[in-house]
Amino acid sequence: ISKILQQHVQDQSLDYDFVVTSCMGHIRNIPQKKTHKNQTIAGIELDQGYKPTYEILPEKKQLVEDLKELSGEAQQLILATDDDREGEAMAWHLLEVLMDKDEGGLTGRSEQLPSLRVRFTEITAKAIVNCIQNPETSLRDGLVHAQETRRILDRLAGFTVSPVLWKKIAPGL
């Protein structure tokens, strides 16, 4: 992708350049331990409409710091994750972390970093250039909510149903 974009910059004599990097999958998740003693299910606020709490994955902390530094130098952020609910959620989590000044996002910046969402289903010069020339300006909230709902349900079922199943099934194994 980087080589394709560099060639596009050269072919079009553009006065800007692209830096392509990867978040290498999800950067945040709902914690597996309760974030406070009144929490019934780890990472889920049942009394606040099942609102999840997110934490940066320990193995991604340095990567997130590196992405924050890169975004601090950028004129624009272009998100190009997979074109499904997981990819949309990854893009949303990246935006949340990179744009949150309270979390150290936008290192060295005082203004909001404009962001775009691009989608492609093949890594060809035509597909990459086309998506860069025709970006979207927002994420698909429905897909973000679908992925978040799935994670919440996984957590609710995993933490409430699994122990009961293990008590009933494990003795017979």
Short mmCIF file of N, CA and C in Angstrom, two decimals:
data_model
loop_
_atom_site.label_atom_id
_atom_site.label_comp_id
_atom_site.label_asym_id
_atom_site.label_seq_id
_atom_site.Cartn_x
_atom_site.Cartn_y
_atom_site.Cartn_z
N ILE A 1 0.84 -1.19 0.00
CA ILE A 1 0.00 0.00 0.00
C ILE A 1 0.88 1.24 0.00
N SER A 2 1.92 1.21 0.81
CA SER A 2 2.83 2.35 0.88
C SER A 2 3.48 2.62 -0.47
N LYS A 3 3.94 1.56 -1.15
CA LYS A 3 4.57 1.74 -2.46
C LYS A 3 3.57 2.30 -3.47
N ILE A 4 2.34 1.83 -3.42
CA ILE A 4 1.31 2.33 -4.34
C ILE A 4 1.06 3.81 -4.10
N LEU A 5 0.96 4.20 -2.83
CA LEU A 5 0.71 5.61 -2.52
C LEU A 5 1.91 6.49 -2.86
N GLN A 6 3.12 5.99 -2.63
CA GLN A 6 4.30 6.76 -3.00
C GLN A 6 4.35 6.99 -4.51
N GLN A 7 4.00 5.97 -5.27
CA GLN A 7 3.96 6.10 -6.73
C GLN A 7 2.89 7.11 -7.15
N HIS A 8 1.75 7.08 -6.48
CA HIS A 8 0.66 8.03 -6.76
C HIS A 8 1.12 9.46 -6.49
N VAL A 9 1.81 9.66 -5.39
CA VAL A 9 2.33 11.00 -5.05
C VAL A 9 3.29 11.47 -6.13
N GLN A 10 4.16 10.59 -6.56
CA GLN A 10 5.15 10.93 -7.60
C GLN A 10 4.45 11.20 -8.94
N ASP A 11 3.53 10.32 -9.34
CA ASP A 11 2.84 10.47 -10.63
C ASP A 11 2.02 11.75 -10.70
N GLN A 12 1.44 12.13 -9.58
CA GLN A 12 0.57 13.31 -9.55
C GLN A 12 1.31 14.58 -9.11
N SER A 13 2.60 14.48 -8.85
CA SER A 13 3.41 15.60 -8.36
C SER A 13 2.73 16.29 -7.18
N LEU A 14 2.30 15.49 -6.22
CA LEU A 14 1.62 16.03 -5.05
C LEU A 14 2.62 16.64 -4.08
N ASP A 15 2.19 17.65 -3.36
CA ASP A 15 3.08 18.31 -2.42
C ASP A 15 2.91 17.77 -1.00
N TYR A 16 2.40 16.60 -0.90
CA TYR A 16 2.27 15.93 0.39
C TYR A 16 2.62 14.46 0.21
N ASP A 17 2.68 13.75 1.31
CA ASP A 17 3.07 12.36 1.26
C ASP A 17 2.22 11.57 2.25
N PHE A 18 2.29 10.27 2.16
CA PHE A 18 1.56 9.38 3.04
C PHE A 18 2.54 8.61 3.91
N VAL A 19 2.19 8.39 5.15
CA VAL A 19 2.90 7.46 6.01
C VAL A 19 1.90 6.36 6.32
N VAL A 20 2.24 5.15 5.95
CA VAL A 20 1.33 4.01 6.15
C VAL A 20 1.87 3.17 7.31
N THR A 21 1.00 2.93 8.26
CA THR A 21 1.37 2.08 9.39
C THR A 21 0.16 1.24 9.79
N SER A 22 0.37 0.32 10.68
CA SER A 22 -0.70 -0.60 11.06
C SER A 22 -0.93 -0.59 12.57
N CYS A 23 -2.18 -0.77 12.95
CA CYS A 23 -2.50 -0.93 14.37
C CYS A 23 -2.42 -2.40 14.75
N MET A 24 -2.25 -3.27 13.78
CA MET A 24 -2.11 -4.71 13.96
C MET A 24 -3.26 -5.30 14.79
N GLY A 25 -4.46 -4.98 14.37
CA GLY A 25 -5.64 -5.52 15.05
C GLY A 25 -6.20 -4.57 16.08
N HIS A 26 -7.02 -5.11 16.95
CA HIS A 26 -7.66 -4.31 17.99
C HIS A 26 -6.62 -3.72 18.94
N ILE A 27 -6.84 -2.47 19.35
CA ILE A 27 -5.93 -1.83 20.31
C ILE A 27 -6.55 -1.74 21.71
N ARG A 28 -7.89 -1.89 21.79
CA ARG A 28 -8.56 -1.81 23.10
C ARG A 28 -9.54 -2.98 23.23
N ASN A 29 -9.87 -3.26 24.49
CA ASN A 29 -10.86 -4.28 24.76
C ASN A 29 -11.53 -3.96 26.09
N ILE A 30 -12.62 -4.64 26.34
CA ILE A 30 -13.29 -4.54 27.63
C ILE A 30 -12.43 -5.32 28.62
N PRO A 31 -12.09 -4.72 29.78
CA PRO A 31 -11.22 -5.44 30.73
C PRO A 31 -11.87 -6.71 31.26
N GLN A 32 -11.04 -7.67 31.62
CA GLN A 32 -11.53 -8.94 32.14
C GLN A 32 -11.75 -8.90 33.65
N LYS A 33 -11.27 -7.83 34.27
CA LYS A 33 -11.47 -7.66 35.71
C LYS A 33 -12.33 -6.43 35.94
N LYS A 34 -13.04 -6.43 37.04
CA LYS A 34 -13.90 -5.30 37.38
C LYS A 34 -13.05 -4.04 37.52
N THR A 35 -13.58 -2.92 36.99
CA THR A 35 -12.84 -1.66 37.08
C THR A 35 -13.16 -0.92 38.36
N HIS A 36 -14.20 -1.31 39.07
CA HIS A 36 -14.51 -0.81 40.41
C HIS A 36 -15.35 -1.84 41.15
N LYS A 37 -15.37 -1.78 42.47
CA LYS A 37 -15.97 -2.86 43.27
C LYS A 37 -17.48 -3.00 43.10
N ASN A 38 -18.18 -1.95 42.68
CA ASN A 38 -19.63 -2.02 42.50
C ASN A 38 -20.04 -2.61 41.14
N GLN A 39 -19.08 -2.90 40.31
CA GLN A 39 -19.37 -3.42 38.97
C GLN A 39 -19.75 -4.89 39.07
N THR A 40 -20.90 -5.24 38.51
CA THR A 40 -21.37 -6.63 38.56
C THR A 40 -20.63 -7.50 37.56
N ILE A 41 -20.51 -7.04 36.34
CA ILE A 41 -19.82 -7.75 35.26
C ILE A 41 -18.58 -6.94 34.87
N ALA A 42 -17.43 -7.58 34.78
CA ALA A 42 -16.18 -6.89 34.47
C ALA A 42 -16.29 -6.04 33.21
N GLY A 43 -16.01 -4.75 33.35
CA GLY A 43 -15.96 -3.85 32.21
C GLY A 43 -17.30 -3.39 31.66
N ILE A 44 -18.41 -3.80 32.27
CA ILE A 44 -19.74 -3.42 31.77
C ILE A 44 -20.51 -2.72 32.89
N GLU A 45 -21.01 -1.53 32.59
CA GLU A 45 -21.81 -0.77 33.56
C GLU A 45 -23.28 -1.10 33.33
N LEU A 46 -23.79 -2.07 34.05
CA LEU A 46 -25.17 -2.52 33.87
C LEU A 46 -26.17 -1.41 34.17
N ASP A 47 -25.88 -0.58 35.17
CA ASP A 47 -26.80 0.49 35.55
C ASP A 47 -26.71 1.72 34.64
N GLN A 48 -25.84 1.66 33.64
CA GLN A 48 -25.71 2.76 32.67
C GLN A 48 -25.96 2.25 31.26
N GLY A 49 -26.96 1.41 31.12
CA GLY A 49 -27.33 0.91 29.79
C GLY A 49 -26.31 -0.02 29.17
N TYR A 50 -25.62 -0.81 30.01
CA TYR A 50 -24.63 -1.78 29.53
C TYR A 50 -23.44 -1.09 28.86
N LYS A 51 -23.09 0.07 29.37
CA LYS A 51 -21.96 0.83 28.82
C LYS A 51 -20.65 0.11 29.12
N PRO A 52 -19.87 -0.16 28.07
CA PRO A 52 -18.58 -0.83 28.30
C PRO A 52 -17.48 0.17 28.68
N THR A 53 -16.53 -0.33 29.41
CA THR A 53 -15.30 0.40 29.71
C THR A 53 -14.23 -0.23 28.82
N TYR A 54 -13.38 0.58 28.24
CA TYR A 54 -12.32 0.04 27.39
C TYR A 54 -10.96 0.36 27.96
N GLU A 55 -10.04 -0.56 27.76
CA GLU A 55 -8.65 -0.36 28.14
C GLU A 55 -7.77 -0.71 26.95
N ILE A 56 -6.68 0.03 26.83
CA ILE A 56 -5.70 -0.30 25.79
C ILE A 56 -5.07 -1.63 26.17
N LEU A 57 -4.97 -2.53 25.21
CA LEU A 57 -4.36 -3.83 25.46
C LEU A 57 -2.90 -3.63 25.87
N PRO A 58 -2.45 -4.31 26.91
CA PRO A 58 -1.07 -4.12 27.39
C PRO A 58 -0.02 -4.26 26.28
N GLU A 59 -0.21 -5.24 25.40
CA GLU A 59 0.77 -5.48 24.34
C GLU A 59 0.72 -4.42 23.23
N LYS A 60 -0.29 -3.54 23.28
CA LYS A 60 -0.43 -2.50 22.25
C LYS A 60 -0.08 -1.10 22.77
N LYS A 61 0.30 -0.98 24.04
CA LYS A 61 0.56 0.35 24.61
C LYS A 61 1.65 1.12 23.87
N GLN A 62 2.77 0.47 23.57
CA GLN A 62 3.85 1.15 22.85
C GLN A 62 3.41 1.51 21.43
N LEU A 63 2.72 0.61 20.78
CA LEU A 63 2.21 0.87 19.43
C LEU A 63 1.28 2.08 19.44
N VAL A 64 0.39 2.14 20.43
CA VAL A 64 -0.53 3.28 20.54
C VAL A 64 0.25 4.57 20.75
N GLU A 65 1.27 4.54 21.58
CA GLU A 65 2.11 5.73 21.78
C GLU A 65 2.77 6.15 20.47
N ASP A 66 3.26 5.18 19.72
CA ASP A 66 3.88 5.48 18.42
C ASP A 66 2.86 6.09 17.45
N LEU A 67 1.64 5.54 17.44
CA LEU A 67 0.58 6.08 16.57
C LEU A 67 0.19 7.50 17.00
N LYS A 68 0.17 7.76 18.28
CA LYS A 68 -0.13 9.11 18.77
C LYS A 68 0.93 10.10 18.30
N GLU A 69 2.19 9.67 18.37
CA GLU A 69 3.28 10.53 17.92
C GLU A 69 3.16 10.82 16.42
N LEU A 70 2.91 9.78 15.64
CA LEU A 70 2.74 9.97 14.19
C LEU A 70 1.55 10.88 13.89
N SER A 71 0.44 10.68 14.59
CA SER A 71 -0.74 11.50 14.32
C SER A 71 -0.52 12.94 14.74
N GLY A 72 0.37 13.15 15.70
CA GLY A 72 0.68 14.52 16.12
C GLY A 72 1.38 15.32 15.03
N GLU A 73 2.04 14.61 14.12
CA GLU A 73 2.77 15.26 13.02
C GLU A 73 1.95 15.30 11.73
N ALA A 74 0.82 14.61 11.71
CA ALA A 74 0.04 14.46 10.48
C ALA A 74 -0.89 15.65 10.22
N GLN A 75 -1.19 15.86 8.95
CA GLN A 75 -2.19 16.86 8.55
C GLN A 75 -3.57 16.23 8.49
N GLN A 76 -3.60 14.91 8.29
CA GLN A 76 -4.87 14.21 8.19
C GLN A 76 -4.64 12.75 8.53
N LEU A 77 -5.66 12.14 9.12
CA LEU A 77 -5.62 10.74 9.47
C LEU A 77 -6.56 9.99 8.52
N ILE A 78 -6.05 8.94 7.89
CA ILE A 78 -6.86 8.13 6.99
C ILE A 78 -6.92 6.73 7.57
N LEU A 79 -8.12 6.27 7.86
CA LEU A 79 -8.33 4.96 8.46
C LEU A 79 -8.70 3.96 7.37
N ALA A 80 -7.96 2.86 7.30
CA ALA A 80 -8.20 1.86 6.24
C ALA A 80 -8.20 0.45 6.83
N THR A 81 -9.07 0.22 7.78
CA THR A 81 -9.19 -1.11 8.37
C THR A 81 -10.11 -1.97 7.51
N ASP A 82 -10.25 -3.24 7.87
CA ASP A 82 -11.13 -4.14 7.12
C ASP A 82 -12.54 -3.56 7.01
N ASP A 83 -13.20 -3.93 5.95
CA ASP A 83 -14.53 -3.39 5.65
C ASP A 83 -15.64 -4.28 6.24
N ASP A 84 -15.55 -4.50 7.56
CA ASP A 84 -16.57 -5.27 8.27
C ASP A 84 -16.73 -4.67 9.66
N ARG A 85 -17.55 -5.28 10.49
CA ARG A 85 -17.82 -4.67 11.81
C ARG A 85 -16.57 -4.62 12.67
N GLU A 86 -15.71 -5.63 12.58
CA GLU A 86 -14.48 -5.61 13.36
C GLU A 86 -13.56 -4.48 12.90
N GLY A 87 -13.44 -4.33 11.59
CA GLY A 87 -12.61 -3.25 11.05
C GLY A 87 -13.15 -1.88 11.41
N GLU A 88 -14.45 -1.73 11.34
CA GLU A 88 -15.07 -0.44 11.68
C GLU A 88 -14.84 -0.12 13.16
N ALA A 89 -14.94 -1.15 14.00
CA ALA A 89 -14.70 -0.96 15.43
C ALA A 89 -13.23 -0.59 15.68
N MET A 90 -12.31 -1.24 14.97
CA MET A 90 -10.89 -0.89 15.11
C MET A 90 -10.66 0.57 14.76
N ALA A 91 -11.27 1.01 13.67
CA ALA A 91 -11.13 2.41 13.25
C ALA A 91 -11.70 3.34 14.32
N TRP A 92 -12.85 2.99 14.87
CA TRP A 92 -13.49 3.81 15.92
C TRP A 92 -12.59 3.89 17.15
N HIS A 93 -12.04 2.74 17.58
CA HIS A 93 -11.16 2.74 18.75
C HIS A 93 -9.91 3.59 18.49
N LEU A 94 -9.37 3.49 17.29
CA LEU A 94 -8.21 4.32 16.95
C LEU A 94 -8.54 5.80 17.05
N LEU A 95 -9.67 6.19 16.47
CA LEU A 95 -10.08 7.59 16.56
C LEU A 95 -10.28 8.03 18.00
N GLU A 96 -10.95 7.20 18.78
CA GLU A 96 -11.19 7.53 20.19
C GLU A 96 -9.88 7.79 20.93
N VAL A 97 -8.92 6.92 20.74
CA VAL A 97 -7.64 7.04 21.44
C VAL A 97 -6.80 8.18 20.90
N LEU A 98 -6.71 8.29 19.58
CA LEU A 98 -5.85 9.31 18.98
C LEU A 98 -6.40 10.72 19.14
N MET A 99 -7.71 10.86 19.24
CA MET A 99 -8.32 12.19 19.35
C MET A 99 -8.54 12.62 20.80
N ASP A 100 -8.38 11.73 21.76
CA ASP A 100 -8.66 12.05 23.15
C ASP A 100 -7.47 12.75 23.80
N LYS A 101 -7.56 14.06 23.95
CA LYS A 101 -6.47 14.82 24.54
C LYS A 101 -6.22 14.43 25.99
N ASP A 102 -7.28 14.00 26.71
CA ASP A 102 -7.11 13.57 28.09
C ASP A 102 -6.28 12.29 28.20
N GLU A 103 -6.26 11.52 27.13
CA GLU A 103 -5.50 10.27 27.10
C GLU A 103 -4.14 10.47 26.42
N GLY A 104 -3.76 11.70 26.18
CA GLY A 104 -2.48 11.97 25.55
C GLY A 104 -2.51 11.88 24.03
N GLY A 105 -3.71 11.90 23.46
CA GLY A 105 -3.84 11.86 22.01
C GLY A 105 -3.41 13.17 21.38
N LEU A 106 -3.15 13.15 20.11
CA LEU A 106 -2.74 14.33 19.34
C LEU A 106 -1.55 15.03 20.00
N THR A 107 -0.56 14.26 20.30
CA THR A 107 0.63 14.78 20.95
C THR A 107 1.14 16.04 20.24
N GLY A 108 1.23 17.10 21.00
CA GLY A 108 1.77 18.35 20.46
C GLY A 108 0.81 19.14 19.60
N ARG A 109 -0.46 18.77 19.52
CA ARG A 109 -1.43 19.46 18.66
C ARG A 109 -2.44 20.19 19.52
N SER A 110 -2.89 21.32 19.04
CA SER A 110 -3.95 22.04 19.75
C SER A 110 -5.28 21.93 19.01
N GLU A 111 -5.25 21.57 17.73
CA GLU A 111 -6.49 21.47 16.95
C GLU A 111 -6.85 20.01 16.67
N GLN A 112 -8.09 19.81 16.27
CA GLN A 112 -8.58 18.48 15.92
C GLN A 112 -7.94 18.01 14.61
N LEU A 113 -7.58 16.76 14.55
CA LEU A 113 -6.99 16.19 13.34
C LEU A 113 -8.10 15.67 12.46
N PRO A 114 -8.25 16.20 11.24
CA PRO A 114 -9.30 15.68 10.37
C PRO A 114 -9.03 14.22 10.01
N SER A 115 -10.10 13.45 9.95
CA SER A 115 -9.94 12.04 9.62
C SER A 115 -10.88 11.63 8.50
N LEU A 116 -10.46 10.65 7.74
CA LEU A 116 -11.24 10.08 6.65
C LEU A 116 -11.24 8.57 6.78
N ARG A 117 -12.25 7.95 6.23
CA ARG A 117 -12.36 6.48 6.22
C ARG A 117 -12.31 6.03 4.77
N VAL A 118 -11.40 5.12 4.46
CA VAL A 118 -11.32 4.59 3.11
C VAL A 118 -11.60 3.09 3.15
N ARG A 119 -12.17 2.60 2.05
CA ARG A 119 -12.53 1.19 1.95
C ARG A 119 -12.03 0.63 0.62
N PHE A 120 -11.40 -0.53 0.69
CA PHE A 120 -11.00 -1.23 -0.52
C PHE A 120 -11.03 -2.73 -0.22
N THR A 121 -11.24 -3.49 -1.25
CA THR A 121 -11.34 -4.94 -1.07
C THR A 121 -10.22 -5.69 -1.79
N GLU A 122 -9.34 -4.93 -2.40
CA GLU A 122 -8.19 -5.56 -3.06
C GLU A 122 -7.02 -4.60 -2.99
N ILE A 123 -5.83 -5.13 -2.91
CA ILE A 123 -4.65 -4.28 -2.84
C ILE A 123 -4.05 -4.20 -4.23
N THR A 124 -4.66 -3.31 -5.01
CA THR A 124 -4.16 -2.99 -6.35
C THR A 124 -4.02 -1.48 -6.42
N ALA A 125 -3.20 -1.00 -7.33
CA ALA A 125 -3.02 0.44 -7.47
C ALA A 125 -4.35 1.13 -7.75
N LYS A 126 -5.16 0.54 -8.63
CA LYS A 126 -6.45 1.14 -8.98
C LYS A 126 -7.35 1.26 -7.75
N ALA A 127 -7.46 0.21 -6.97
CA ALA A 127 -8.35 0.21 -5.79
C ALA A 127 -7.86 1.18 -4.73
N ILE A 128 -6.55 1.20 -4.47
CA ILE A 128 -5.99 2.08 -3.44
C ILE A 128 -6.14 3.54 -3.83
N VAL A 129 -5.77 3.88 -5.04
CA VAL A 129 -5.88 5.27 -5.49
C VAL A 129 -7.35 5.70 -5.52
N ASN A 130 -8.23 4.83 -5.96
CA ASN A 130 -9.65 5.16 -6.01
C ASN A 130 -10.20 5.47 -4.61
N CYS A 131 -9.84 4.65 -3.62
CA CYS A 131 -10.38 4.91 -2.28
C CYS A 131 -9.77 6.18 -1.68
N ILE A 132 -8.53 6.49 -1.98
CA ILE A 132 -7.92 7.73 -1.49
C ILE A 132 -8.57 8.95 -2.14
N GLN A 133 -8.91 8.82 -3.41
CA GLN A 133 -9.55 9.94 -4.12
C GLN A 133 -11.03 10.07 -3.78
N ASN A 134 -11.64 9.03 -3.23
CA ASN A 134 -13.08 9.04 -2.90
C ASN A 134 -13.32 8.55 -1.48
N PRO A 135 -12.76 9.25 -0.50
CA PRO A 135 -12.90 8.78 0.89
C PRO A 135 -14.28 9.10 1.46
N GLU A 136 -14.56 8.49 2.58
CA GLU A 136 -15.77 8.81 3.33
C GLU A 136 -15.35 9.69 4.50
N THR A 137 -16.30 10.44 5.02
CA THR A 137 -15.95 11.36 6.10
C THR A 137 -16.35 10.85 7.48
N SER A 138 -16.98 9.68 7.53
CA SER A 138 -17.39 9.17 8.83
C SER A 138 -17.39 7.65 8.84
N LEU A 139 -17.41 7.13 10.03
CA LEU A 139 -17.51 5.68 10.21
C LEU A 139 -18.96 5.26 10.13
N ARG A 140 -19.18 3.99 9.91
CA ARG A 140 -20.55 3.45 9.89
C ARG A 140 -20.90 3.04 11.31
N ASP A 141 -21.64 3.91 11.98
CA ASP A 141 -21.99 3.71 13.38
C ASP A 141 -22.70 2.38 13.63
N GLY A 142 -23.53 1.95 12.68
CA GLY A 142 -24.25 0.69 12.85
C GLY A 142 -23.30 -0.49 13.02
N LEU A 143 -22.22 -0.51 12.25
CA LEU A 143 -21.24 -1.59 12.37
C LEU A 143 -20.45 -1.49 13.68
N VAL A 144 -20.13 -0.26 14.08
CA VAL A 144 -19.43 -0.06 15.35
C VAL A 144 -20.30 -0.57 16.49
N HIS A 145 -21.58 -0.18 16.48
CA HIS A 145 -22.50 -0.62 17.54
C HIS A 145 -22.71 -2.13 17.50
N ALA A 146 -22.75 -2.73 16.31
CA ALA A 146 -22.93 -4.18 16.19
C ALA A 146 -21.76 -4.92 16.83
N GLN A 147 -20.54 -4.46 16.57
CA GLN A 147 -19.37 -5.11 17.14
C GLN A 147 -19.34 -4.90 18.65
N GLU A 148 -19.66 -3.70 19.09
CA GLU A 148 -19.65 -3.42 20.52
C GLU A 148 -20.70 -4.27 21.25
N THR A 149 -21.88 -4.39 20.66
CA THR A 149 -22.94 -5.21 21.24
C THR A 149 -22.51 -6.66 21.33
N ARG A 150 -21.86 -7.15 20.29
CA ARG A 150 -21.38 -8.53 20.30
C ARG A 150 -20.38 -8.74 21.42
N ARG A 151 -19.45 -7.81 21.62
CA ARG A 151 -18.45 -7.93 22.70
C ARG A 151 -19.12 -7.90 24.07
N ILE A 152 -20.12 -7.02 24.22
CA ILE A 152 -20.83 -6.94 25.50
C ILE A 152 -21.57 -8.25 25.77
N LEU A 153 -22.24 -8.78 24.76
CA LEU A 153 -22.95 -10.05 24.93
C LEU A 153 -21.98 -11.19 25.22
N ASP A 154 -20.83 -11.19 24.55
CA ASP A 154 -19.81 -12.20 24.84
C ASP A 154 -19.40 -12.12 26.31
N ARG A 155 -19.20 -10.90 26.78
CA ARG A 155 -18.79 -10.71 28.18
C ARG A 155 -19.90 -11.13 29.14
N LEU A 156 -21.11 -10.72 28.86
CA LEU A 156 -22.23 -11.08 29.74
C LEU A 156 -22.43 -12.59 29.77
N ALA A 157 -22.43 -13.22 28.62
CA ALA A 157 -22.62 -14.67 28.56
C ALA A 157 -21.41 -15.39 29.14
N GLY A 158 -20.24 -14.92 28.80
CA GLY A 158 -19.03 -15.58 29.27
C GLY A 158 -18.86 -15.53 30.77
N PHE A 159 -19.21 -14.42 31.38
CA PHE A 159 -19.00 -14.27 32.81
C PHE A 159 -20.17 -14.78 33.64
N THR A 160 -21.33 -14.94 33.04
CA THR A 160 -22.48 -15.40 33.82
C THR A 160 -22.88 -16.83 33.49
N VAL A 161 -22.79 -17.22 32.24
CA VAL A 161 -23.23 -18.56 31.83
C VAL A 161 -22.10 -19.59 31.95
N SER A 162 -20.89 -19.22 31.56
CA SER A 162 -19.77 -20.18 31.56
C SER A 162 -19.54 -20.86 32.91
N PRO A 163 -19.51 -20.13 34.02
CA PRO A 163 -19.29 -20.82 35.30
C PRO A 163 -20.37 -21.86 35.61
N VAL A 164 -21.61 -21.56 35.27
CA VAL A 164 -22.70 -22.50 35.50
C VAL A 164 -22.51 -23.74 34.62
N LEU A 165 -22.19 -23.53 33.34
CA LEU A 165 -21.97 -24.64 32.43
C LEU A 165 -20.81 -25.53 32.89
N TRP A 166 -19.73 -24.92 33.34
CA TRP A 166 -18.58 -25.71 33.78
C TRP A 166 -18.93 -26.55 35.01
N LYS A 167 -19.76 -26.02 35.89
CA LYS A 167 -20.18 -26.79 37.06
C LYS A 167 -21.03 -27.98 36.65
N LYS A 168 -21.86 -27.81 35.65
CA LYS A 168 -22.77 -28.88 35.19
C LYS A 168 -22.07 -29.88 34.26
N ILE A 169 -21.19 -29.38 33.39
CA ILE A 169 -20.59 -30.23 32.36
C ILE A 169 -19.27 -30.84 32.84
N ALA A 170 -18.42 -30.07 33.47
CA ALA A 170 -17.07 -30.52 33.84
C ALA A 170 -17.07 -31.78 34.70
N PRO A 171 -17.97 -31.94 35.68
CA PRO A 171 -17.92 -33.17 36.49
C PRO A 171 -18.09 -34.45 35.68
N GLY A 172 -18.78 -34.35 34.55
CA GLY A 172 -19.01 -35.52 33.71
C GLY A 172 -17.89 -35.82 32.73
N LEU A 173 -16.92 -34.94 32.64
CA LEU A 173 -15.83 -35.14 31.67
C LEU A 173 -14.73 -36.04 32.19
#
